[in-house]
Amino acid sequence: MAFPRPKPTTMETLAMERANPPFNIRQLSIAMHGGEKALILKEKFMAEIARHPAFKLSDIHDLSKDELRERTMEKFASMVYFVTNESIETFQLRMQLIGIADPSFWTRFGVAYGLFLGALRSGATPNQLSYWIERGVLGLNGVIGCFAMTELAHGSNVAGLETTATFDRGSDEFIIHTPHLGATKWWIGGAASTATHAAVFAQLIIDGKRHGVKTFVTQLRDTKTFTLMPGVTIGDIGKKMGRDGIDNGYIQFTYVRVPRAHMLMKHTQVSRDGVVTEPPLAQLTYGALLGGRTSMVTDSSNSAKKALTVAVRYAAVRRQFATGKNELETQLLDYPIHQRRLMPLVAQAIAMGFTGLRLQVMYEDMTQALEAMEPSDPNLNDILDKLKETHATSAGLKAFCTWACLDTIDKCRQSCGGHGYSAYSNFPLMYADFAVQCTWEGDNTILSLQAGRSLVGAWGAAIKGKKLAPGVAYLNDASTRTAKSDSSLSLDDIQKAWNCVAFNVIKKAAEEYVKLLKSGKSKDEAMERCSQSRFIAAKIHTIGYIFRLFTEAVQEMPDNEESKVLKTVASLYGLWQIEEQQGYFLKYGYYNAEQIDKVQESVDALCAEVRGVAIPLIDSFALSDHIINSPLGKWDGSVYESYFAQVQAANPLPKEHPYFTRLIKPLLERQNEDMEDPGTAMGLEDELKEIEEERKGE
Amino acid sequence: MAFPRPKPTTMETLAMERANPPFNIRQLSIAMHGGEKALILKEKFMAEIARHPAFKLSDIHDLSKDELRERTMEKFASMVYFVTNESIETFQLRMQLIGIADPSFWTRFGVAYGLFLGALRSGATPNQLSYWIERGVLGLNGVIGCFAMTELAHGSNVAGLETTATFDRGSDEFIIHTPHLGATKWWIGGAASTATHAAVFAQLIIDGKRHGVKTFVTQLRDTKTFTLMPGVTIGDIGKKMGRDGIDNGYIQFTYVRVPRAHMLMKHTQVSRDGVVTEPPLAQLTYGALLGGRTSMVTDSSNSAKKALTVAVRYAAVRRQFATGKNELETQLLDYPIHQRRLMPLVAQAIAMGFTGLRLQVMYEDMTQALEAMEPSDPNLNDILDKLKETHATSAGLKAFCTWACLDTIDKCRQSCGGHGYSAYSNFPLMYADFAVQCTWEGDNTILSLQAGRSLVGAWGAAIKGKKLAPGVAYLNDASTRTAKSDSSLSLDDIQKAWNCVAFNVIKKAAEEYVKLLKSGKSKDEAMERCSQSRFIAAKIHTIGYIFRLFTEAVQEMPDNEESKVLKTVASLYGLWQIEEQQGYFLKYGYYNAEQIDKVQESVDALCAEVRGVAIPLIDSFALSDHIINSPLGKWDGSVYESYFAQVQAANPLPKEHPYFTRLIKPLLERQNEDMEDPGTAMGLEDELKEIEEERKGE
């Protein structure tokens, strides 16, 4: 008797899930990508890298660190053409896609173009910038840059960096020096084996006086021979949790001389005779951070969508347990608890995606407004306020979106059971690669506190009657604080809920802060002491902010089947997060206990509703099988066949057993011998017996 | 000018943290290990493996999968002696320690001794067991076993496994067969390259009739030559998220014959003429699962303690930001938010540790009671009730403790900033190795629902007036449900809080279930539909259970400095978890909004209090530098020196650059050329422009 194979096949099951979707997948996809152009470009990029041998992804789980790094440089070579020929907008979309497909390469690429070139763009004078571009910074033909900020003993505290750049008036040079081990430049991407130059952050010292941390372009290696420059010591910092395709290294400088002109002087200038001129307006560097954070919100959404594409497709085809005798086993996706595991995360990924799109527009608008503005402009303060608010909110967004994505990846892994633990599911690498996003560009907890600090400030301004920037305008209306639910659980009601609770948690943090000040604490200490409440304020404000940007985007869409499903998704996101944070909604009385039960019921129902369209919804994320790189998430549902084929291809049987003769055979053929327990020989047994006796005596 | 090095050094800082602890570290350590004997043995085991070359740990981050696997077999050889000579109790403590030091080896070892030998112990008749022991199962001299349960398409659903074992009456053999790809044995630890025999789970079929899943010992490889037996196909399933030292493989059987005597027949018997005799009492297999889950609670505590040892020591010596000019920078551990990040996790790890100790005792007592009992014993039902309750609770404990530990590891990693992302911090491996614990021995979500199902049942029994087993006895007292806080936040008040809230969430799940039944759903469907509420019930019950077991253990200790600090730790654990789950405490009215604020204040204060003794407390975990295997957590505080030395040792510079000539030189020396954009050639640009125009027209 042969066992009947389950019917339908996994492929047929997925095809059935795709039959007659209640919306147009392509239209929904266009909305999620912020327009048709972005989607078409993404499809072009996906096709390009799927066909380029350097971007082969199916074998990366079995490559060594050294092989991955070498491949990184192959990718570099394949990309240089585009960098020098594409519009910035197109190039940014390309990088976004690379960020999802290959975070390790994205990092090395970002070091050269985001960090090193970015440092030149924001810190160099126009003459300096021309000079470096002529030397080949754009095409890497002459200069391959890296970014040497972090030190072994200093990360977040940039002002505390200890590398020194001492002006030598005699030779018109700076002397770059690493005074002790802790000041070793550390984590420097590209330093270990691929960079020729570094943008070095160091304490400017002139005549024994410190002038703060500035940037000095310092040559690391000879561009012809690649040997290290005199005084430059470089080491490889080796294996990391993920992103092993980037060669992070450490650098120690021993009295290395660079020409004065290699200090970037757009802001602070040092003259030939060592006179320092400081810039008039320091705070306009917000912009650069904002751009990075915006892209991390988008990347969080994209990476979460990648993991969810795998987990949701797998849940649709995986069957486990039959409810009756001889029946077909149930699809995991039909279990209410499995819907609970994945559907809210789908909603969250979509919410973060729309948030990223809107942030990008806000960021571009603000940049344009600032560039067009004269210092005498009467709107300057408004725009600066908005910039500050967006900057602070972006700190919270970076933190909570990267956390949400990391959490999503691991939940997706767990939802695939044992197979999620296989390297070939791609979850392990996704997690390992993404994990650093919670740390770099500012540790998430610290960034959350920065956002919280700004909210405390905003609350203070609001009670003084100041009209706040749009992102925190709800603090201007005191009635927000005592609002109650109209029990409709409509999108408007959900928004009111978040505003009410955000108002209250911000107020709590601010009042704690004021109380601490009144008790005699310094401002700094008072801020530290109320940090838990600041953290909560940032969390609630940020979730409410994501919900607002998402629903605004959806409400601006025409009233059609695509916006309809997105409204359902928005409700799920908002209500699920209320459930997650229900304590605050109860505490501040926006909902009562029965209403909270209703929230739970609604989330159950919305999960079931979104499950109904889960596969078409996931398809609208528009991620190719090559990008997903997981047989469990194959578009056509051929999960087991693809998985088995990949495992076989990646693990050919060795011709000879590598250690049978040396290790296994002697074990198998061993004769049992009587040996004395070494514990007895050491007298340990006696000691233990004594303890035993004592214990009994107690 | 040279920068002054921060004073004191990291080593001095840690020494100061250890000065004059308010309790005896060794006494506290003894309490945490359940006695002096266990601690002394642990110290012996730690010394042994620190000195054995096979257990070198500092280089494992840079070993390939194949190298790790080979080393696993070296460890095997070093351990066989102890297995055959040590008492089971000593051996179990040894395995516990190995589980913390080297999870990958622990797994391979566990497959041979826990799973394969365990299957024989629980499933073989005494004669069968003797036979296999004579063949060399204990000393591996003749038989190296593995455990072939899971299949590619079936994990959790053991009853649904599709491998067949068809009885051939003519030859008195079973024919083991894999009918299709999905029935391939998958994840089988040891199968890929080290096992000679497997305990194969397969559907017993006699005369075309299925008799359910039984176990068949099947030879995989010739013990002299290690070639595969006829009909056995084996492949390597390759890279995993972690535990790469174990050789997981897949097995396909093509009509492989095994003698009838190789079916394990302690429970079900098949006679020479194919008559099947089923066992009278099936549910007594609870015990085996219980033991595994108990050890996973302990392992969760130990693994969390390992991560926390690193994170807390690092936080004590890492300084970042000075509060005033020229002052010493502040230790991370002195920031309230950093205390918030780590101290509750320390409390949780300790709570899980005491829970594990008490579970172990309960488990042994129950096993003894069961073994000593006759079927006619009047106490049988009581003991079975208690066993059932402990079994159900252990499902929840396994789930929430392994989740808590995994979460702790990642939070510890993040708390160390960028260095946490270095492989040498050991967090990446700890996370990757531990992650599978949330999946194997039952997916955590599914186990939580099992625990929830049992709680729903207990509630039903309670309202019928049945006296419940101790773990859920609080459901017998209806006044628990409407209890209110006495505002003292004492340990007793905290326990009352958990009982009250657990009562209410269980009641909610049970009432949902009953309502669904009344609306006409089947029992199965009703259970599925209330799964979110069942999940919450399991979570709250489990946390309250851990709190109870921990406080009971502490309250039984003599009234001294050690029990005093543990009471503080217990308060922190209980109150912090109330904060985390505050919604339920507000919803069911145990606390009001002001009391919840007081809980938050108390947690802040307790974090600060525990921080005061953080280093001595961590020291009492008694984990050697070798076990920790992280320079960031070095006992003597030589963090940067050790880290730098390890990075250097692991990454010697290559004599020649591996790809400069092939990849970097051509880039650097490239001349910019004018090439046409392939996008233009493809006509894509025109298409995109059209879209652009259309958009403008809208």
Tab-separated table of N, CA and C in Angstrom, chain A residues 106-206:
chain	number	residue	atom	x	y	z
A	106	TRP	N	25.535	46.131	-0.115
A	106	TRP	CA	24.957	47.467	0.080
A	106	TRP	C	25.815	48.267	1.064
A	107	THR	N	26.290	47.604	2.116
A	107	THR	CA	27.060	48.302	3.129
A	107	THR	C	28.383	48.808	2.555
A	108	ARG	N	29.090	47.922	1.852
A	108	ARG	CA	30.382	48.331	1.298
A	108	ARG	C	30.197	49.458	0.296
A	109	PHE	N	29.125	49.336	-0.492
A	109	PHE	CA	28.808	50.348	-1.479
A	109	PHE	C	28.458	51.667	-0.772
A	110	GLY	N	27.663	51.532	0.304
A	110	GLY	CA	27.243	52.719	1.056
A	110	GLY	C	28.400	53.411	1.750
A	111	VAL	N	29.408	52.640	2.135
A	111	VAL	CA	30.588	53.244	2.750
A	111	VAL	C	31.278	54.175	1.747
A	112	ALA	N	31.403	53.696	0.507
A	112	ALA	CA	32.089	54.494	-0.508
A	112	ALA	C	31.259	55.706	-0.929
A	113	TYR	N	29.953	55.458	-1.191
A	113	TYR	CA	29.148	56.527	-1.776
A	113	TYR	C	28.300	57.282	-0.762
A	114	GLY	N	27.801	56.590	0.244
A	114	GLY	CA	26.994	57.284	1.248
A	114	GLY	C	27.880	57.994	2.258
A	115	LEU	N	28.836	57.265	2.825
A	115	LEU	CA	29.616	57.833	3.926
A	115	LEU	C	30.820	58.654	3.449
A	116	PHE	N	31.700	58.049	2.652
A	116	PHE	CA	32.911	58.763	2.256
A	116	PHE	C	32.563	59.935	1.331
A	117	LEU	N	31.856	59.639	0.247
A	117	LEU	CA	31.466	60.720	-0.661
A	117	LEU	C	30.526	61.693	0.063
A	118	GLY	N	29.655	61.133	0.903
A	118	GLY	CA	28.742	61.978	1.683
A	118	GLY	C	29.492	62.937	2.590
A	119	ALA	N	30.565	62.452	3.203
A	119	ALA	CA	31.380	63.317	4.069
A	119	ALA	C	31.996	64.449	3.240
A	120	LEU	N	32.446	64.110	2.037
A	120	LEU	CA	32.996	65.157	1.165
A	120	LEU	C	31.907	66.156	0.773
A	121	ARG	N	30.760	65.631	0.400
A	121	ARG	CA	29.673	66.518	-0.040
A	121	ARG	C	29.265	67.465	1.070
A	122	SER	N	29.157	66.948	2.291
A	122	SER	CA	28.651	67.817	3.355
A	122	SER	C	29.770	68.599	4.026
A	123	GLY	N	31.021	68.147	3.907
A	123	GLY	CA	32.087	68.813	4.660
A	123	GLY	C	33.132	69.549	3.843
A	124	ALA	N	33.214	69.228	2.548
A	124	ALA	CA	34.284	69.830	1.737
A	124	ALA	C	33.831	71.158	1.150
A	125	THR	N	34.772	72.048	0.940
A	125	THR	CA	34.469	73.270	0.191
A	125	THR	C	34.295	72.852	-1.275
A	126	PRO	N	33.666	73.712	-2.100
A	126	PRO	CA	33.502	73.358	-3.523
A	126	PRO	C	34.839	73.018	-4.181
A	127	ASN	N	35.901	73.765	-3.847
A	127	ASN	CA	37.208	73.457	-4.431
A	127	ASN	C	37.699	72.082	-3.999
A	128	GLN	N	37.562	71.811	-2.722
A	128	GLN	CA	37.991	70.502	-2.209
A	128	GLN	C	37.214	69.377	-2.886
A	129	LEU	N	35.899	69.569	-3.022
A	129	LEU	CA	35.072	68.538	-3.637
A	129	LEU	C	35.530	68.277	-5.076
A	130	SER	N	35.769	69.359	-5.824
A	130	SER	CA	36.254	69.193	-7.201
A	130	SER	C	37.553	68.404	-7.215
A	131	TYR	N	38.433	68.772	-6.297
A	131	TYR	CA	39.728	68.101	-6.231
A	131	TYR	C	39.559	66.592	-6.083
A	132	TRP	N	38.712	66.184	-5.136
A	132	TRP	CA	38.558	64.751	-4.878
A	132	TRP	C	37.816	64.050	-6.002
A	133	ILE	N	36.907	64.767	-6.633
A	133	ILE	CA	36.205	64.148	-7.767
A	133	ILE	C	37.172	63.946	-8.919
A	134	GLU	N	38.054	64.938	-9.120
A	134	GLU	CA	39.081	64.765	-10.159
A	134	GLU	C	40.012	63.592	-9.835
A	135	ARG	N	40.254	63.383	-8.550
A	135	ARG	CA	41.122	62.261	-8.177
A	135	ARG	C	40.436	60.906	-8.384
A	136	GLY	N	39.103	60.920	-8.613
A	136	GLY	CA	38.434	59.669	-8.976
A	136	GLY	C	37.488	59.092	-7.937
A	137	VAL	N	36.982	59.925	-7.072
A	137	VAL	CA	36.091	59.435	-6.019
A	137	VAL	C	34.806	58.823	-6.582
A	138	LEU	N	34.274	59.417	-7.658
A	138	LEU	CA	32.998	58.930	-8.187
A	138	LEU	C	33.131	57.562	-8.852
A	139	GLY	N	34.159	57.412	-9.666
A	139	GLY	CA	34.311	56.172	-10.421
A	139	GLY	C	35.249	55.183	-9.756
A	140	LEU	N	35.749	55.526	-8.582
A	140	LEU	CA	36.713	54.711	-7.833
A	140	LEU	C	38.031	54.559	-8.607
A	141	ASN	N	38.189	55.301	-9.682
A	141	ASN	CA	39.434	55.194	-10.445
A	141	ASN	C	40.456	56.179	-9.889
A	142	GLY	N	41.050	55.794	-8.783
A	142	GLY	CA	42.045	56.643	-8.126
A	142	GLY	C	41.876	56.687	-6.620
A	143	VAL	N	40.615	56.714	-6.188
A	143	VAL	CA	40.354	56.792	-4.743
A	143	VAL	C	39.208	55.844	-4.394
A	144	ILE	N	39.464	54.922	-3.479
A	144	ILE	CA	38.368	54.110	-2.919
A	144	ILE	C	38.293	54.471	-1.439
A	145	GLY	N	37.164	55.075	-1.068
A	145	GLY	CA	37.118	55.698	0.256
A	145	GLY	C	36.486	54.842	1.334
A	146	CYS	N	36.847	55.129	2.570
A	146	CYS	CA	36.115	54.576	3.716
A	146	CYS	C	35.947	55.675	4.762
A	147	PHE	N	35.260	55.364	5.828
A	147	PHE	CA	34.767	56.381	6.760
A	147	PHE	C	35.222	56.003	8.169
A	148	ALA	N	36.235	56.724	8.667
A	148	ALA	CA	36.862	56.302	9.925
A	148	ALA	C	36.412	57.173	11.088
A	149	MET	N	35.227	56.872	11.580
A	149	MET	CA	34.702	57.634	12.713
A	149	MET	C	34.873	56.857	14.021
A	150	THR	N	34.167	55.743	14.139
A	150	THR	CA	34.100	54.989	15.396
A	150	THR	C	35.473	54.559	15.914
A	151	GLU	N	35.633	54.564	17.232
A	151	GLU	CA	36.857	54.035	17.835
A	151	GLU	C	36.510	52.880	18.771
A	152	LEU	N	37.529	52.120	19.118
A	152	LEU	CA	37.315	50.957	19.985
A	152	LEU	C	36.552	51.322	21.261
A	153	ALA	N	36.916	52.459	21.870
A	153	ALA	CA	36.279	52.823	23.138
A	153	ALA	C	35.222	53.915	23.003
A	154	HIS	N	34.952	54.369	21.779
A	154	HIS	CA	33.936	55.405	21.606
A	154	HIS	C	33.099	55.175	20.372
A	155	GLY	N	31.808	55.017	20.573
A	155	GLY	CA	30.907	54.861	19.460
A	155	GLY	C	29.971	56.053	19.384
A	156	SER	N	28.916	55.999	20.188
A	156	SER	CA	27.897	57.044	20.141
A	156	SER	C	28.454	58.432	20.416
A	157	ASN	N	29.425	58.510	21.279
A	157	ASN	CA	29.905	59.824	21.726
A	157	ASN	C	30.987	60.346	20.786
A	158	VAL	N	30.548	60.913	19.662
A	158	VAL	CA	31.494	61.369	18.644
A	158	VAL	C	32.399	62.470	19.207
A	159	ALA	N	31.842	63.346	20.031
A	159	ALA	CA	32.655	64.440	20.586
A	159	ALA	C	33.773	63.903	21.482
A	160	GLY	N	33.618	62.669	21.961
A	160	GLY	CA	34.630	62.103	22.848
A	160	GLY	C	35.716	61.313	22.135
A	161	LEU	N	35.712	61.298	20.810
A	161	LEU	CA	36.732	60.548	20.066
A	161	LEU	C	38.124	61.022	20.466
A	162	GLU	N	39.103	60.126	20.431
A	162	GLU	CA	40.411	60.461	20.993
A	162	GLU	C	41.562	60.489	19.992
A	163	THR	N	41.297	60.123	18.742
A	163	THR	CA	42.332	60.289	17.715
A	163	THR	C	42.630	61.791	17.599
A	164	THR	N	43.911	62.132	17.461
A	164	THR	CA	44.243	63.560	17.414
A	164	THR	C	44.738	63.964	16.029
A	165	ALA	N	44.468	65.234	15.689
A	165	ALA	CA	44.987	65.836	14.454
A	165	ALA	C	45.641	67.148	14.882
A	166	THR	N	46.943	67.093	15.046
A	166	THR	CA	47.658	68.255	15.596
A	166	THR	C	48.276	69.066	14.457
A	167	PHE	N	47.997	70.354	14.471
A	167	PHE	CA	48.496	71.216	13.383
A	167	PHE	C	49.989	71.469	13.569
A	168	ASP	N	50.735	71.196	12.508
A	168	ASP	CA	52.170	71.495	12.508
A	168	ASP	C	52.380	72.708	11.601
A	169	ARG	N	52.516	73.878	12.225
A	169	ARG	CA	52.591	75.127	11.486
A	169	ARG	C	53.791	75.116	10.539
A	170	GLY	N	54.889	74.514	11.016
A	170	GLY	CA	56.111	74.497	10.215
A	170	GLY	C	55.905	73.896	8.840
A	171	SER	N	55.245	72.730	8.798
A	171	SER	CA	55.118	72.047	7.509
A	171	SER	C	53.757	72.257	6.865
A	172	ASP	N	52.866	73.025	7.554
A	172	ASP	CA	51.491	73.225	7.064
A	172	ASP	C	50.758	71.881	6.910
A	173	GLU	N	50.948	71.047	7.915
A	173	GLU	CA	50.318	69.725	7.879
A	173	GLU	C	49.603	69.417	9.209
A	174	PHE	N	48.716	68.466	9.143
A	174	PHE	CA	48.174	67.898	10.383
A	174	PHE	C	48.858	66.563	10.636
A	175	ILE	N	49.050	66.280	11.930
A	175	ILE	CA	49.633	64.993	12.287
A	175	ILE	C	48.530	64.152	12.926
A	176	ILE	N	48.142	63.102	12.217
A	176	ILE	CA	47.052	62.224	12.710
A	176	ILE	C	47.694	61.148	13.575
A	177	HIS	N	47.115	60.962	14.781
A	177	HIS	CA	47.758	60.046	15.721
A	177	HIS	C	46.736	59.328	16.601
A	178	THR	N	47.034	58.064	16.832
A	178	THR	CA	46.216	57.247	17.740
A	178	THR	C	46.960	57.163	19.064
A	179	PRO	N	46.468	57.836	20.115
A	179	PRO	CA	47.275	57.932	21.331
A	179	PRO	C	47.326	56.648	22.158
A	180	HIS	N	46.302	55.816	22.122
A	180	HIS	CA	46.297	54.569	22.903
A	180	HIS	C	45.318	53.584	22.294
A	181	LEU	N	45.335	52.363	22.801
A	181	LEU	CA	44.539	51.284	22.212
A	181	LEU	C	43.064	51.661	22.021
A	182	GLY	N	42.487	52.282	23.051
A	182	GLY	CA	41.059	52.601	23.002
A	182	GLY	C	40.698	53.566	21.885
A	183	ALA	N	41.689	54.316	21.404
A	183	ALA	CA	41.439	55.289	20.336
A	183	ALA	C	41.632	54.683	18.949
A	184	THR	N	41.918	53.384	18.885
A	184	THR	CA	42.040	52.704	17.586
A	184	THR	C	40.734	52.847	16.812
A	185	LYS	N	40.835	53.265	15.559
A	185	LYS	CA	39.634	53.315	14.709
A	185	LYS	C	39.141	51.891	14.521
A	186	TRP	N	37.874	51.639	14.701
A	186	TRP	CA	37.345	50.289	14.807
A	186	TRP	C	36.070	50.160	14.000
A	187	TRP	N	35.848	49.030	13.439
A	187	TRP	CA	34.640	48.766	12.640
A	187	TRP	C	34.695	49.429	11.278
A	188	ILE	N	35.849	49.919	10.854
A	188	ILE	CA	35.890	50.751	9.660
A	188	ILE	C	35.684	49.895	8.404
A	189	GLY	N	34.487	50.011	7.825
A	189	GLY	CA	34.119	49.210	6.657
A	189	GLY	C	34.974	49.579	5.468
A	190	GLY	N	35.616	48.577	4.888
A	190	GLY	CA	36.484	48.815	3.733
A	190	GLY	C	37.940	48.963	4.113
A	191	ALA	N	38.202	49.224	5.406
A	191	ALA	CA	39.598	49.460	5.802
A	191	ALA	C	40.430	48.181	5.697
A	192	ALA	N	39.849	47.045	6.056
A	192	ALA	CA	40.652	45.824	6.168
A	192	ALA	C	41.380	45.491	4.875
A	193	SER	N	40.712	45.636	3.727
A	193	SER	CA	41.423	45.236	2.515
A	193	SER	C	41.029	45.922	1.224
A	194	THR	N	40.186	46.958	1.273
A	194	THR	CA	39.770	47.513	-0.027
A	194	THR	C	39.853	49.033	-0.182
A	195	ALA	N	40.153	49.785	0.883
A	195	ALA	CA	40.120	51.245	0.751
A	195	ALA	C	41.511	51.836	0.547
A	196	THR	N	41.548	52.937	-0.204
A	196	THR	CA	42.825	53.656	-0.356
A	196	THR	C	42.876	54.894	0.535
A	197	HIS	N	41.698	55.467	0.818
A	197	HIS	CA	41.629	56.682	1.616
A	197	HIS	C	40.559	56.550	2.699
A	198	ALA	N	40.701	57.355	3.747
A	198	ALA	CA	39.688	57.362	4.800
A	198	ALA	C	39.333	58.794	5.168
A	199	ALA	N	38.058	59.009	5.454
A	199	ALA	CA	37.649	60.270	6.087
A	199	ALA	C	37.783	60.043	7.588
A	200	VAL	N	38.844	60.622	8.172
A	200	VAL	CA	39.175	60.327	9.570
A	200	VAL	C	38.628	61.417	10.482
A	201	PHE	N	37.840	61.003	11.462
A	201	PHE	CA	37.351	61.940	12.477
A	201	PHE	C	38.408	62.040	13.573
A	202	ALA	N	38.855	63.255	13.856
A	202	ALA	CA	39.891	63.409	14.879
A	202	ALA	C	39.740	64.755	15.579
A	203	GLN	N	40.273	64.809	16.784
A	203	GLN	CA	40.268	66.055	17.578
A	203	GLN	C	41.292	67.014	16.981
A	204	LEU	N	40.808	68.145	16.527
A	204	LEU	CA	41.708	69.170	15.993
A	204	LEU	C	42.421	69.865	17.152
A	205	ILE	N	43.760	69.852	17.108
A	205	ILE	CA	44.533	70.501	18.171
A	205	ILE	C	45.501	71.503	17.536
A	206	ILE	N	45.404	72.734	17.976
A	206	ILE	CA	46.328	73.761	17.475
A	206	ILE	C	46.944	74.467	18.677
